[in-house]
Short mmCIF file of C-alpha atoms in Angstrom, two decimals:
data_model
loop_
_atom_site.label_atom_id
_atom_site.label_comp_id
_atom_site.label_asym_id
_atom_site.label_seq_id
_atom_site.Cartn_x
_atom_site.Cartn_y
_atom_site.Cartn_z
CA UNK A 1 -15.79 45.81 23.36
CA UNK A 2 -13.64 43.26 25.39
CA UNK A 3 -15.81 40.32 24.01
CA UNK A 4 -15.10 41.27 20.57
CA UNK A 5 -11.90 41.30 21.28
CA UNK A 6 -11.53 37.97 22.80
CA UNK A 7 -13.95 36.81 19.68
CA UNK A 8 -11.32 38.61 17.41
CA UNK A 9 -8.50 36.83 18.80
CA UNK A 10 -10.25 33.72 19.12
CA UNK A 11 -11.60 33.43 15.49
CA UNK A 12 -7.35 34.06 14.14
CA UNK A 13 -5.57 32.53 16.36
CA UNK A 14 -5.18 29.46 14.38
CA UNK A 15 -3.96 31.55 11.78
CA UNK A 16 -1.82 33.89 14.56
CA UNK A 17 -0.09 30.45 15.77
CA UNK A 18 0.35 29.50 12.06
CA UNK A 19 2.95 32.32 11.02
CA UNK A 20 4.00 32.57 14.66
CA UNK A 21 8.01 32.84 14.59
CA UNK A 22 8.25 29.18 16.52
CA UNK A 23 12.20 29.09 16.77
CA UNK A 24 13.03 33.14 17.62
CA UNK A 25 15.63 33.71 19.57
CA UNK A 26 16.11 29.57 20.38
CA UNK A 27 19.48 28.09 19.82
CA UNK A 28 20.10 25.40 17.52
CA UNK A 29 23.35 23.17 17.83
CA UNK A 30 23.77 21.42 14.14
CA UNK A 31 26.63 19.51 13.16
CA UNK A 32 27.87 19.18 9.45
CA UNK A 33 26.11 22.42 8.94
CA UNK A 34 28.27 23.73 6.52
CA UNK A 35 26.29 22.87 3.46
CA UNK A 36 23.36 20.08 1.98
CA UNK A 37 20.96 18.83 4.44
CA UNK A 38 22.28 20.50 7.65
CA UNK A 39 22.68 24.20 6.16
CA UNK A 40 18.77 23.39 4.94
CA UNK A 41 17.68 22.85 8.51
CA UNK A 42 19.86 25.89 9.63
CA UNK A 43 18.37 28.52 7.20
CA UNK A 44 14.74 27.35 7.95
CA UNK A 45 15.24 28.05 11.49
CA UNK A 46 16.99 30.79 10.53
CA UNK A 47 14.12 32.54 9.05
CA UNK A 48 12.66 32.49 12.52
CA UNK A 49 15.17 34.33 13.99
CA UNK A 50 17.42 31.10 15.98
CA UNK A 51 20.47 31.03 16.94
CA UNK A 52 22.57 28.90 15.02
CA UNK A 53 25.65 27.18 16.27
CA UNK A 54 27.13 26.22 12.92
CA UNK A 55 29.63 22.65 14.06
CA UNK A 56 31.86 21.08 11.42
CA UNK A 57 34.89 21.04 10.01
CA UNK A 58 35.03 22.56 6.74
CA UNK A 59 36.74 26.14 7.06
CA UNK A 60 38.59 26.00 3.09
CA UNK A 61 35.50 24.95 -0.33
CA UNK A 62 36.18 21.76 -1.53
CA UNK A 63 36.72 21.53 -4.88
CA UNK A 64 33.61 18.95 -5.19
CA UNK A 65 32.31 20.04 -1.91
CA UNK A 66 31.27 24.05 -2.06
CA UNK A 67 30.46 25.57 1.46
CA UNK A 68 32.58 26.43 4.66
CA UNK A 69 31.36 26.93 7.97
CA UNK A 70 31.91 30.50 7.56
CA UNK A 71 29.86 30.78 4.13
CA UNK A 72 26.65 29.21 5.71
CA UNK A 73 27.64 31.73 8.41
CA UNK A 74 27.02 34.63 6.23
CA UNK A 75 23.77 32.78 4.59
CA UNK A 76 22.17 32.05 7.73
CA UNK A 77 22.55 35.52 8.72
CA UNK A 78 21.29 36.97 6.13
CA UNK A 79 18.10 34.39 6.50
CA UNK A 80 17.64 36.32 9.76
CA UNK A 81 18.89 34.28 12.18
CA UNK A 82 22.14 34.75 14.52
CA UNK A 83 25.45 32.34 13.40
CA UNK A 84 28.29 31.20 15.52
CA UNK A 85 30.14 29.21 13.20
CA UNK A 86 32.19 26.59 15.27
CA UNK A 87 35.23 24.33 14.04
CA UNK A 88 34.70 20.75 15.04
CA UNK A 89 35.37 17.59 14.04
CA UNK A 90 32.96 15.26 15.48
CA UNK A 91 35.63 12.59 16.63
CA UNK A 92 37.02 15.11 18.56
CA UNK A 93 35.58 15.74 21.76
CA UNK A 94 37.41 18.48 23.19
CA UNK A 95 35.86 20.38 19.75
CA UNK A 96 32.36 19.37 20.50
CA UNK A 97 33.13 20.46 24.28
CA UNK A 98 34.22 23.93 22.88
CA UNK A 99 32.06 24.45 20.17
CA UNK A 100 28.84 23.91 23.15
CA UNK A 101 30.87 25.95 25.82
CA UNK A 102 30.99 29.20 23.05
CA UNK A 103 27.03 28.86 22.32
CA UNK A 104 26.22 28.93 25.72
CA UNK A 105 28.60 31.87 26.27
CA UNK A 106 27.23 33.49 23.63
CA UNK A 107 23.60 32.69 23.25
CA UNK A 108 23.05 32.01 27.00
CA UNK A 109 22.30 27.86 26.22
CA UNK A 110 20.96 25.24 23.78
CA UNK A 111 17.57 24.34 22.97
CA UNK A 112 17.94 22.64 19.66
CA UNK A 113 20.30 19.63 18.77
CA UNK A 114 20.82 18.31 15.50
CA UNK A 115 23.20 15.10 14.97
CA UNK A 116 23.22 15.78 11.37
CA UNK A 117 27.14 15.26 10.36
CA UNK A 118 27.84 11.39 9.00
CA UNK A 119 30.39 9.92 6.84
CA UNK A 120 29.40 7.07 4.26
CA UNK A 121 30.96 4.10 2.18
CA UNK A 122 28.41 1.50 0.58
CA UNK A 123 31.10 -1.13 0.04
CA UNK A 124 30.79 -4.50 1.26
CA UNK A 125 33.38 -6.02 4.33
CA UNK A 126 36.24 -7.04 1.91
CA UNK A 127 35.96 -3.88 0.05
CA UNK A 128 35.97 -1.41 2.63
CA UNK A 129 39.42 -0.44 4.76
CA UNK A 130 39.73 -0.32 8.36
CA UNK A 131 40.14 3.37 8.44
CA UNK A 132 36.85 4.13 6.52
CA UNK A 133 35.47 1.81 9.20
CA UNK A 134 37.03 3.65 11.88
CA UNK A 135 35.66 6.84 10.09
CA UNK A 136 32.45 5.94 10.02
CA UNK A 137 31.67 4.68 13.71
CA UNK A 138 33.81 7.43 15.24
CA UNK A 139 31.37 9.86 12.90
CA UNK A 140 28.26 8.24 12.81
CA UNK A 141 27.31 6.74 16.25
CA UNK A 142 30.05 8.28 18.27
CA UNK A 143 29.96 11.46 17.12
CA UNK A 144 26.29 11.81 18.04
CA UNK A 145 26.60 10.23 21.17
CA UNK A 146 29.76 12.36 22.51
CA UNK A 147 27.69 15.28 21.19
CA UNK A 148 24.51 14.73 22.80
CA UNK A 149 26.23 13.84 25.83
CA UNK A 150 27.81 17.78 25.45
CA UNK A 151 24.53 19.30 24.95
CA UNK A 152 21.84 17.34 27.21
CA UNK A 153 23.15 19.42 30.35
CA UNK A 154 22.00 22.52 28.19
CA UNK A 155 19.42 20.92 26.76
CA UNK A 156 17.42 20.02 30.24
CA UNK A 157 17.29 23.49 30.76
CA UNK A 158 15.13 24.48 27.84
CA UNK A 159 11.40 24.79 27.25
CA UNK A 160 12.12 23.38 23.32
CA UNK A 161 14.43 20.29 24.15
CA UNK A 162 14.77 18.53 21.04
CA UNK A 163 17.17 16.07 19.47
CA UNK A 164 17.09 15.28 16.00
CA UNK A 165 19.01 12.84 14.60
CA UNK A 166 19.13 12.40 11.03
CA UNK A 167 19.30 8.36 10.92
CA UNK A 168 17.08 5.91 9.70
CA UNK A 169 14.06 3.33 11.18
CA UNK A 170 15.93 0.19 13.15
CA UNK A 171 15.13 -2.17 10.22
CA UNK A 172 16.79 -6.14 10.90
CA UNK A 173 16.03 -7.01 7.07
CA UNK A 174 19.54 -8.48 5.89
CA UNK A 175 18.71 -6.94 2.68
CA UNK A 176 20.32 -3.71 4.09
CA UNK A 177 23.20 -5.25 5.49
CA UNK A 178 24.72 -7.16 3.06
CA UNK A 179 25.93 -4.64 0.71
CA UNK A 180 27.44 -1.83 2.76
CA UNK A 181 27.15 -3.64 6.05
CA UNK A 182 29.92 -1.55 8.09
CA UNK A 183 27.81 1.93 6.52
CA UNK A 184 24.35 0.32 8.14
CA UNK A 185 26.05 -0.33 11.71
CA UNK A 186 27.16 2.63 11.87
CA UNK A 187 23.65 4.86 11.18
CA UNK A 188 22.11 2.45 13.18
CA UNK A 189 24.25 3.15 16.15
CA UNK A 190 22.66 6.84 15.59
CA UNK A 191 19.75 5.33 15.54
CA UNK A 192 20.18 3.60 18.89
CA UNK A 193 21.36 6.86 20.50
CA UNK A 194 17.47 7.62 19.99
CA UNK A 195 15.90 4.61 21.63
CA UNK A 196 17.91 4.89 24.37
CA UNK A 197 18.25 8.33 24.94
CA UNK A 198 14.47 9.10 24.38
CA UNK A 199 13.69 6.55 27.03
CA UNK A 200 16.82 7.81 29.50
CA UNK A 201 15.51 11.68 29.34
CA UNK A 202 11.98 11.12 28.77
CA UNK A 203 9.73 14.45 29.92
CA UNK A 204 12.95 16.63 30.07
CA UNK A 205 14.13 16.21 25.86
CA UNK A 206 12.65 15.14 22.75
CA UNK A 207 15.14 12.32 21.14
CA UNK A 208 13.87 11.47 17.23
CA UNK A 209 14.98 10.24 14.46
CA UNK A 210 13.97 11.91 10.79
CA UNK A 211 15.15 9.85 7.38
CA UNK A 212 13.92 10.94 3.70
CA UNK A 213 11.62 8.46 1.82
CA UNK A 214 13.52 9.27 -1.16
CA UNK A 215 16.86 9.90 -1.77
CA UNK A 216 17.98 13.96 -1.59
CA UNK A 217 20.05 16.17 -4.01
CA UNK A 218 23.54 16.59 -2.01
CA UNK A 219 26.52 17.11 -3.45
CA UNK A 220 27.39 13.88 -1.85
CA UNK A 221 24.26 12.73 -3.91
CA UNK A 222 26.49 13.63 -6.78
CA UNK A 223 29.33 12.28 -6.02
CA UNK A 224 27.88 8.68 -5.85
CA UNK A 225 25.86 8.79 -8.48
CA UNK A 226 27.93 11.34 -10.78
CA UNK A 227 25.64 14.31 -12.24
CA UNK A 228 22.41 13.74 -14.05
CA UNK A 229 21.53 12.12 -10.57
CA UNK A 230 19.46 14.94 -9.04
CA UNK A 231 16.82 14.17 -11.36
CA UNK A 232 15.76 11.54 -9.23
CA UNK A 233 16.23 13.11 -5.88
CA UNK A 234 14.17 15.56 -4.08
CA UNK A 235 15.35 18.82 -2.91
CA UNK A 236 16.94 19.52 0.94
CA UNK A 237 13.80 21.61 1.67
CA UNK A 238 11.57 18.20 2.41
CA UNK A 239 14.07 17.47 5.10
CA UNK A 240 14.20 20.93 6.76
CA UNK A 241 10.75 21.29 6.48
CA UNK A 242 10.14 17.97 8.38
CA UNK A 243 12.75 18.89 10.83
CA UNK A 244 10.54 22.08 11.13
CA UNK A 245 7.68 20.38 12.27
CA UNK A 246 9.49 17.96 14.70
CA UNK A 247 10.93 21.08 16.40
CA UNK A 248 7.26 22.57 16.55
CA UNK A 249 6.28 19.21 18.82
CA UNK A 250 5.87 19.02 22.51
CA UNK A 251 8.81 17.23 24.50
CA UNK A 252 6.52 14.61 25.00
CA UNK A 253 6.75 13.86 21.26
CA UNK A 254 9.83 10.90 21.20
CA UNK A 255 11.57 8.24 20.40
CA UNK A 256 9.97 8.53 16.88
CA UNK A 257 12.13 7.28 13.99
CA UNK A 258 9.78 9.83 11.55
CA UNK A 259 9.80 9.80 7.75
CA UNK A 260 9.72 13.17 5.65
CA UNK A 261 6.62 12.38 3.92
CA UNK A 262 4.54 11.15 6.37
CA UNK A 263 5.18 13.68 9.05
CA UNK A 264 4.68 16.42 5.96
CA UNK A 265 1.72 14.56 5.17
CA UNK A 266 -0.10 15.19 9.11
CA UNK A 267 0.80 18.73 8.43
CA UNK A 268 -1.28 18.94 5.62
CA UNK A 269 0.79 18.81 2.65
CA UNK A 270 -0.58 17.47 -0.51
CA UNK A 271 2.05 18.25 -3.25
CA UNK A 272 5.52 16.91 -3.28
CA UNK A 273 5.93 17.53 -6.56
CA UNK A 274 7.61 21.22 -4.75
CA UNK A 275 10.06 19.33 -3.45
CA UNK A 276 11.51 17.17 -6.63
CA UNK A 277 14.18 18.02 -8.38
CA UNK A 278 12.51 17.38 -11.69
CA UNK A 279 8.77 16.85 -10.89
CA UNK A 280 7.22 13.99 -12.33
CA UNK A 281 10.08 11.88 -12.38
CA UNK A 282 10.80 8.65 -10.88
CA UNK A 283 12.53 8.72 -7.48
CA UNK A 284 15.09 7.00 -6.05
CA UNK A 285 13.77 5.27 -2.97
CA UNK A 286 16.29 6.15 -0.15
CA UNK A 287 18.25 3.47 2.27
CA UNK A 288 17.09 1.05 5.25
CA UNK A 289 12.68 1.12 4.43
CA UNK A 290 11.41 -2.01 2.98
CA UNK A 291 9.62 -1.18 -0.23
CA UNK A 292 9.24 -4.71 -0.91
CA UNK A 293 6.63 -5.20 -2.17
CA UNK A 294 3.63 -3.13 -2.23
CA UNK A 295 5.27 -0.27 -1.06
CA UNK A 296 7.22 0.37 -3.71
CA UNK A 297 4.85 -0.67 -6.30
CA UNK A 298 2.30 1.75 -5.32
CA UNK A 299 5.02 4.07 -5.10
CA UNK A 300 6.23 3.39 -8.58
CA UNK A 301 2.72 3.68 -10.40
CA UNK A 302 2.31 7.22 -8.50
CA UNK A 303 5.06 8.05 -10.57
CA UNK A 304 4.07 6.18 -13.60
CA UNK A 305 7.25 3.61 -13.07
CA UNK A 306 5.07 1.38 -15.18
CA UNK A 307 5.21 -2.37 -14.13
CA UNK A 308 4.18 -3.83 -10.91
CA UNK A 309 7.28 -4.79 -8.60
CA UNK A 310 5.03 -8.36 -7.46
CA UNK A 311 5.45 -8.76 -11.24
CA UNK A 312 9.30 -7.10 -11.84
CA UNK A 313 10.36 -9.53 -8.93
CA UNK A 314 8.84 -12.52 -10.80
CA UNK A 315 10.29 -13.91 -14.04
CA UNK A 316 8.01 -13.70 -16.91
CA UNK A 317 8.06 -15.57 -19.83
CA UNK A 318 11.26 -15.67 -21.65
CA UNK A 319 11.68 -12.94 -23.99
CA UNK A 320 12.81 -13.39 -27.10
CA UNK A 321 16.37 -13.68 -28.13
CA UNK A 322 16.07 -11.32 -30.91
CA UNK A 323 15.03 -8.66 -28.19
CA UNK A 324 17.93 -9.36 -26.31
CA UNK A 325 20.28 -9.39 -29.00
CA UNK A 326 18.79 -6.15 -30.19
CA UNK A 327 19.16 -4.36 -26.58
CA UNK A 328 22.24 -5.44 -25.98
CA UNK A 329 23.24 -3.73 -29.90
CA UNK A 330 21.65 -0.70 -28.61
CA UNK A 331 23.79 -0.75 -25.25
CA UNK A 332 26.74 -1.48 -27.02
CA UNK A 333 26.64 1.54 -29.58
CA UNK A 334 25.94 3.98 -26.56
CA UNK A 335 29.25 3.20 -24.93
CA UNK A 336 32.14 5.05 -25.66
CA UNK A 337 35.65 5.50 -24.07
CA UNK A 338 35.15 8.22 -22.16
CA UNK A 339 31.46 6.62 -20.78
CA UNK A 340 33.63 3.85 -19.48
CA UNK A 341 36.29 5.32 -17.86
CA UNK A 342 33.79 7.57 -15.82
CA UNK A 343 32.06 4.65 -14.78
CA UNK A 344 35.12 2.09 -13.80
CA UNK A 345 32.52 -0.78 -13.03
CA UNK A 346 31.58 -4.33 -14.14
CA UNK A 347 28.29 -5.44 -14.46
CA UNK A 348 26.55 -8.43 -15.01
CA UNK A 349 22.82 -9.22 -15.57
CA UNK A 350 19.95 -11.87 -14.88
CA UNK A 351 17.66 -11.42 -17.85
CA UNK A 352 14.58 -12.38 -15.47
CA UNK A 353 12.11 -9.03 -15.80
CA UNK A 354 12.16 -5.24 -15.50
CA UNK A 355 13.54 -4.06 -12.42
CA UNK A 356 15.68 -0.40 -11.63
CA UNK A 357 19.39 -1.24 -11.13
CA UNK A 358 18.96 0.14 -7.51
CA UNK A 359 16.39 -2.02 -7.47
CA UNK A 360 17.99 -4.76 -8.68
CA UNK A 361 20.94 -4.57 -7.05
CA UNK A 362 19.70 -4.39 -3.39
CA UNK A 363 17.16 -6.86 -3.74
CA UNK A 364 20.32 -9.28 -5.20
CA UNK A 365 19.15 -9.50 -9.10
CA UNK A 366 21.86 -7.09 -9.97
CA UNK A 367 25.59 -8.49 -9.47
CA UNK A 368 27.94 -5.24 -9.64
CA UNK A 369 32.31 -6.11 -9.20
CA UNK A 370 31.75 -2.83 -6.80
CA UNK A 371 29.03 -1.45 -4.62
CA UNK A 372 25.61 0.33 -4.40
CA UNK A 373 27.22 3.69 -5.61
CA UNK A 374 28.26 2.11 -8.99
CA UNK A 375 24.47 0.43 -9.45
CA UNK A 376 23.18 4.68 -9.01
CA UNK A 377 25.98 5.14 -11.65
CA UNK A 378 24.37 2.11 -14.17
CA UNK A 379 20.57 3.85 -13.70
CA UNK A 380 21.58 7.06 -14.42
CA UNK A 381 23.22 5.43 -17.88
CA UNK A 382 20.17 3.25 -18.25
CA UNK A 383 17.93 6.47 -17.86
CA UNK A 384 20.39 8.13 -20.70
CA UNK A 385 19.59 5.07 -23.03
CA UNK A 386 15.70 4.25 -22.25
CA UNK A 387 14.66 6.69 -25.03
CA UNK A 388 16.87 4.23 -27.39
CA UNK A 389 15.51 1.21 -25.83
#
């Protein structure tokens, strides 16, 4: 009777491990959890049963912005996990100091860190001030460095001891400098927290980094790119599910800078079409990964983008004039007053091949009198007009 019982337990346990509660009762420290990608990662684990220490700085909606710290609150609780929703403002580091000081008062430590908050401006030097600067280093890579700092002491103590940043792969390309280049410093600088820091507490915490392949529906999202955007983004799930599976790793899992997909991919997942907005669609390839050129072009024809970027990137023969006159008729009559007062932007175009104006405009085809936020705004018009075209 006791061997079929160890046979019993040994034939299910993969499946017993499988819906095994992995987070219960651990705590999980998450900055700019209020709403988008950081809420995602909070109700996952919250469906576990974690503790989840809730750190940012929105207590009153934003009119653009929906969510307070005290609304994810109530959503992560009723997920099935345990909130402590904290007011902090990452530059402030008597908040972080408080906000870690009341989780381990109340949930007895930390086990879980997730560097999640980030402020962003994709405008080039001239264009962007010295206080969005300032905002965006004292966020970005100070933030999560004064906040590790706060929680490693916990952190050592724990069985779990992860930190997750939410920055992308240390990529030297110039291509993702030149546009926004204070914005790319600045992630970076998160991104450096995890090379050092997974070296400095290596066999005592997990330091990664996780970045989407594609871009994700935020509001943020939709406040760059204006509504109509979402179509080609994927949903917040991709991330928290990734974030899932980081969390499930051994400490000796780090200094990884890990892509959604691919990590999603080891797991076993085949479909990502559960995790589009609009399945089927194009998607917007996210910041800092060179999809240049076979990447992308693989990429593309997965999602029936049509022509090959090795051919987009070269010009082909000249079309002819009449085509151009034509398209440029078609443009033309789709503009209206209101279309260009919403979009506020100047654009002007090499006639050299078929390219996205993403696309286009990192890769220097596209010249826009404004920044990378204003070429999202141009593809989402182009997409309105291709069925005209």
């Amino acid at each position: 009777m006791k061997s079929n019982s160890k046979l019993y337990t040994s034939r299910w346990q993969p499946y017993i491990n499988f819906f095994r509660r992995k987070l219960a009762g651990c705590t999980v420290f998450i900055t700019g959890a209020s709403r988008g990608i950081g809420k995602a990662i909070a109700l996952k684990a919250a469906k576990d049963g974690a503790n989840i220490v809730i750190a940012a700085k929105t207590t009153q909606a934003h009119p653009k912005l929906p969510g307070t710290i005290y609304t994810a609150a109530e959503e992560i609780e009723a997920a099935g996990g345990k909130a402590l929703p904290c007011i902090v403002d990452v530059r402030d580091e008597q908040q972080i100091s408080n906000a870690v000081e009341k989780a381990v008062e109340k949930f007895g430590g930390i086990d879980v860190l997730v560097n999640n908050a980030s402020a962003i401006s994709l405008t080039n030097t001239l264009e962007t001030p010295t206080k969005r600067v300032d905002l965006m280093m004292s966020v970005n890579t100070r933030g999560t460095y004064l906040t590790s700092k706060a929680c490693i002491p916990h952190l050592k103590k724990s069985k779990i001891a992860h930190i997750l940043n939410l920055s992308p792969p240390l990529n030297l390309n110039p291509l993702w400098f030149k546009q926004h280049c204070a914005y790319t410093i600045a992630k970076y600088g998160m991104s450096m927290c995890v090379l050092g820091m997974a070296e400095e507490f290596k066999g005592e915490i997990a330091v990664n980094a996780l970045w989407p392949k594609t871009a994700i529906h935020t509001a943020a999202m939709d406040m760059l790119g204006g509504s109509g955007i979402e179509s080609q983004c994927r949903k917040v799930d991709i991330i928290a599910d990734a974030a899932y599976s980081i969390f499930k790793k051994p400490k000796s899992f780090t200094g990884n800078f890990i892509i959604d997909e691919n990590i999603l991919k080891e797991e076993g997942i085949k479909d990502f079409d559960v995790y589009a907005i609009k399945p089927g669609h194009p998607l917007l390839p996210d910041f800092f990964l060179d999809e240049y050129p076979d990447t992308v072009t693989k990429k593309m024809e997965s999602h029936g983008a049509g022509t090959k970027l090795k051919e987009e990137l070269q010009p082909p023969s000249k079309p002819p004039s009449g085509a151009v006159k034509e398209t440029f008729r078609i443009v033309k009559a789709s503009l209206s007053d209101d279309l260009v007062k919403a979009t506020q932007a100047v654009y002007q175009f090499e006639l050299s091949g078929k390219l996205k104006p993403t696309m286009a405009f990192m890769s220097g085809k596209l010249k826009i009198k404004g920044n990378m936020a204003l070429a999202i705004k141009l593809e989402k018009l182009m997409s309105q007009m291709q069925a005209k075209l």
